[in-house]
Every structure is written in C-alpha cells, then in structure tokens.
DNA sequence: ACATTTTAATTTGCATGCAAAGTATTTACA
DNA sequence: TGTAAATACTTTGCATGCAAATTAAAATGT
C-alpha cells in the first residue's frame, strides 16, 4: 500500500499549522509592546473598523470562538480598552464599545503590521496577495461541511 | 493618517489564523473516529515516517512545542500507541517507539487525508501545491529573527 | 396568551502553544 | 579534574480554540 498521503511534508494542514504558529509568534513581541495578545489585537482591529457592535457581530468578523470571546473581552475590559453594555432594544445582546484609550491605541498599533512586513524577504507583495487569495479559497471550501 | 494596514481583511495573519483553524476543525471528526487529536496525529505521522527517534527529533520534525510534546506523548502512551524509553547512550535523551497497535493504526489513518481532500472543490491540486510552496516561503522568512 | 424554538452569551472541561523556571546529564574549557 | 555552559526534558502558569451544557431573552406557532 502507498502511504504518501501520510507524509508530513505533503500535508497542507501541517504547512498551515506551522505558518499560523510562525506568524502568531512573530506578532507576539510587537504586540507585547502595546500590551495586547494576538486575539485581542484582532478584536481591536475589528472595533477600529466598526465600533459599537454586538458580541455576535464581533465573533462573525473575527472568527474567534464565542466561548473564548467572552474571556478575551473580559480581559480587555479590565485593561480599559473597551466597555460592554446591554443593548436596550434586545436585552440578549451586548454592545462592545471602545474607550477613548482603546481608540487611541490605534496609532501605536499601526506600527505593528509594518514591523511584521519587515520580516519578509523571500516573499514579495504579489506573492502575499496570491497567498491570501488561495487561503480564502481553502477557507471557503472548508466552510460548509 | 491611513490605516489600511489595520484592516482585518488585508491581514495575512488573519487569513492564516482562519485557514489553520478551519482545517484543524475539518480534521477533528475524521481523527475522532480513530481516537486522535490533531497534534497526536502529527506525532503519529512523524513516527510512521521514522520510528525510534528522540523527543528532540520529534519536536524538530513536527514543530510541536516541547512543553506540549511531553503532555501529548504522555496521553499517547496511556493509549498504548507508543512507549518511551531512556536512551542508554545518553541518559538525557528518551526514545519514542511505536507499539504494535500504534503501527497498525496507520492503515485506518490513511483514510483521513482522503476524507479531507474530498472537501476541496474550489481549489485544485495545482493550487494546493502552489499554496504549500508559498507557505514554506513565509515560514522560512519568519524562521530566523 | 402560552409553550416551543431560536438566538445571544456565558460557563465548564479538555487539549494545546508558548514562555519561563527547574532538573538531570553531558560537554567544554580553563 | 573541576566548574561553567550547553543539552534534553519536564513542569507550571497563562491564553486561547472548541464542544457541550446552561441561562436569559426574544421570536414563533397554535
């Protein structure tokens, strides 16, 4: 029997696993400088894009797990980056809102992507674009069942 | 000031985050059928490729964190998939060895990649190959420094 | 209106990823 | 040779990702 399919080096999943961990690791230092973890940074990016959204919308935008989101938001609220208030129209929902401090962090955060881009020497911008397109296709294929 | 770099939809890291989680999620069911978690599956693939290696070699091959590896191997040993013995030449080292049962699992595991490939409809084999190459470049760039 | 179902969040338990500290051996070096 | 440095693992603490159970509130159906 042929087991090429079980060769680690032929596995897309393992490439993604390594690439995802690698880039998360690369973000760790720059993000630590502004006191954010990676998922917290993703939440901030979502809120800088659109503020005053429900937790469900935040989950939708970020693809972060709901169970994790509760914990992440709690820590971010402790750091006074945002506040969470009940939606008066639908009391099941809770609205997430950036604080002044949370909004201000955007300026410092803008440095983070630049620092990351500096790390790329073998890959050019066109290839990164192509890579993102391919990743979108993969995510799309895996989305529905 | 322009903040395009902080747009979530322009971030490679977020694409990788989603793609990696998506594919890990896709593996969950098929792997549960053979009672393996994803990292455990990676360890098994490494061992099916080369058995009787040290934990350091296993870490090198799989890119799994050392601290996590200890725990993962412990659970796999409990499931009787492998055994761990001290290397008599260098007593710091420990050798990981598949059990008969661990070796036998390879046949069932061979079905897993096939089931995953079935999920891809938008992406063809050539694109998957290209994607893997690009991911290698990214990992390479992020490796040093 | 009332019960059922659906939606929005939180909570809990398990399995990592990762940094940092700790232990046991082995190597290297003065 | 004796001590410092390096190597191979393990342990611990924190932050998720995810599934499953739970709670609260709103929407549906009869």
mmCIF file of N, CA and C in Angstrom, chain A residues 33-36 44 48 81 99-111, chain B residues 3 6:
data_model
loop_
_atom_site.group_PDB
_atom_site.id
_atom_site.type_symbol
_atom_site.label_atom_id
_atom_site.label_comp_id
_atom_site.label_asym_id
_atom_site.label_seq_id
_atom_site.Cartn_x
_atom_site.Cartn_y
_atom_site.Cartn_z
ATOM 1 N N UNK A 33 4.539 44.886 23.167
ATOM 2 C CA UNK A 33 4.945 46.276 23.370
ATOM 3 C C UNK A 33 3.740 47.186 23.585
ATOM 4 N N UNK A 34 2.583 46.813 23.032
ATOM 5 C CA UNK A 34 1.379 47.620 23.278
ATOM 6 C C UNK A 34 0.401 46.841 24.158
ATOM 7 N N UNK A 35 0.940 45.851 24.848
ATOM 8 C CA UNK A 35 0.161 45.112 25.847
ATOM 9 C C UNK A 35 -1.089 44.423 25.302
ATOM 10 N N UNK A 36 -0.936 43.771 24.137
ATOM 11 C CA UNK A 36 -2.052 43.028 23.553
ATOM 12 C C UNK A 36 -1.609 41.616 23.205
ATOM 13 N N UNK A 44 -9.408 44.318 18.517
ATOM 14 C CA UNK A 44 -9.197 45.757 18.367
ATOM 15 C C UNK A 44 -9.313 46.173 16.906
ATOM 16 N N UNK A 48 -11.805 48.946 15.543
ATOM 17 C CA UNK A 48 -11.341 50.182 14.891
ATOM 18 C C UNK A 48 -12.051 50.330 13.552
ATOM 19 N N UNK A 81 -9.770 49.004 27.680
ATOM 20 C CA UNK A 81 -9.717 49.262 26.242
ATOM 21 C C UNK A 81 -11.124 49.408 25.681
ATOM 22 N N UNK A 99 -13.147 52.442 24.436
ATOM 23 C CA UNK A 99 -12.960 53.607 25.295
ATOM 24 C C UNK A 99 -12.070 54.594 24.547
ATOM 25 N N UNK A 100 -11.900 55.747 25.105
ATOM 26 C CA UNK A 100 -11.018 56.746 24.493
ATOM 27 C C UNK A 100 -9.620 56.140 24.356
ATOM 28 N N UNK A 101 -9.222 55.450 25.425
ATOM 29 C CA UNK A 101 -7.912 54.807 25.437
ATOM 30 C C UNK A 101 -7.798 53.743 24.341
ATOM 31 N N UNK A 102 -8.871 52.981 24.172
ATOM 32 C CA UNK A 102 -8.893 51.945 23.144
ATOM 33 C C UNK A 102 -8.763 52.544 21.754
ATOM 34 N N UNK A 103 -9.448 53.661 21.542
ATOM 35 C CA UNK A 103 -9.356 54.329 20.239
ATOM 36 C C UNK A 103 -7.943 54.854 20.004
ATOM 37 N N UNK A 104 -7.363 55.399 21.058
ATOM 38 C CA UNK A 104 -6.035 55.979 20.938
ATOM 39 C C UNK A 104 -4.949 54.961 20.606
ATOM 40 N N UNK A 105 -5.165 53.747 21.018
ATOM 41 C CA UNK A 105 -4.162 52.699 20.785
ATOM 42 C C UNK A 105 -3.923 52.439 19.301
ATOM 43 N N UNK A 106 -4.884 52.837 18.487
ATOM 44 C CA UNK A 106 -4.793 52.600 17.046
ATOM 45 C C UNK A 106 -3.509 53.169 16.446
ATOM 46 N N UNK A 107 -3.100 54.317 16.933
ATOM 47 C CA UNK A 107 -1.905 54.966 16.391
ATOM 48 C C UNK A 107 -0.661 54.112 16.623
ATOM 49 N N UNK A 108 -0.508 53.636 17.853
ATOM 50 C CA UNK A 108 0.641 52.781 18.153
ATOM 51 C C UNK A 108 0.535 51.455 17.410
ATOM 52 N N UNK A 109 -0.682 50.933 17.327
ATOM 53 C CA UNK A 109 -0.889 49.635 16.681
ATOM 54 C C UNK A 109 -0.537 49.666 15.202
ATOM 55 N N UNK A 110 -0.639 50.826 14.604
ATOM 56 C CA UNK A 110 -0.349 50.942 13.174
ATOM 57 C C UNK A 110 1.096 50.566 12.861
ATOM 58 N N UNK A 111 1.947 50.608 13.869
ATOM 59 C CA UNK A 111 3.344 50.242 13.672
ATOM 60 C C UNK A 111 3.536 48.739 13.561
ATOM 61 N N UNK B 3 -4.846 53.971 7.603
ATOM 62 C CA UNK B 3 -4.760 52.774 8.437
ATOM 63 C C UNK B 3 -5.130 51.500 7.681
ATOM 64 N N UNK B 6 -4.321 48.203 9.024
ATOM 65 C CA UNK B 6 -5.033 47.644 10.176
ATOM 66 C C UNK B 6 -6.388 47.060 9.781
#
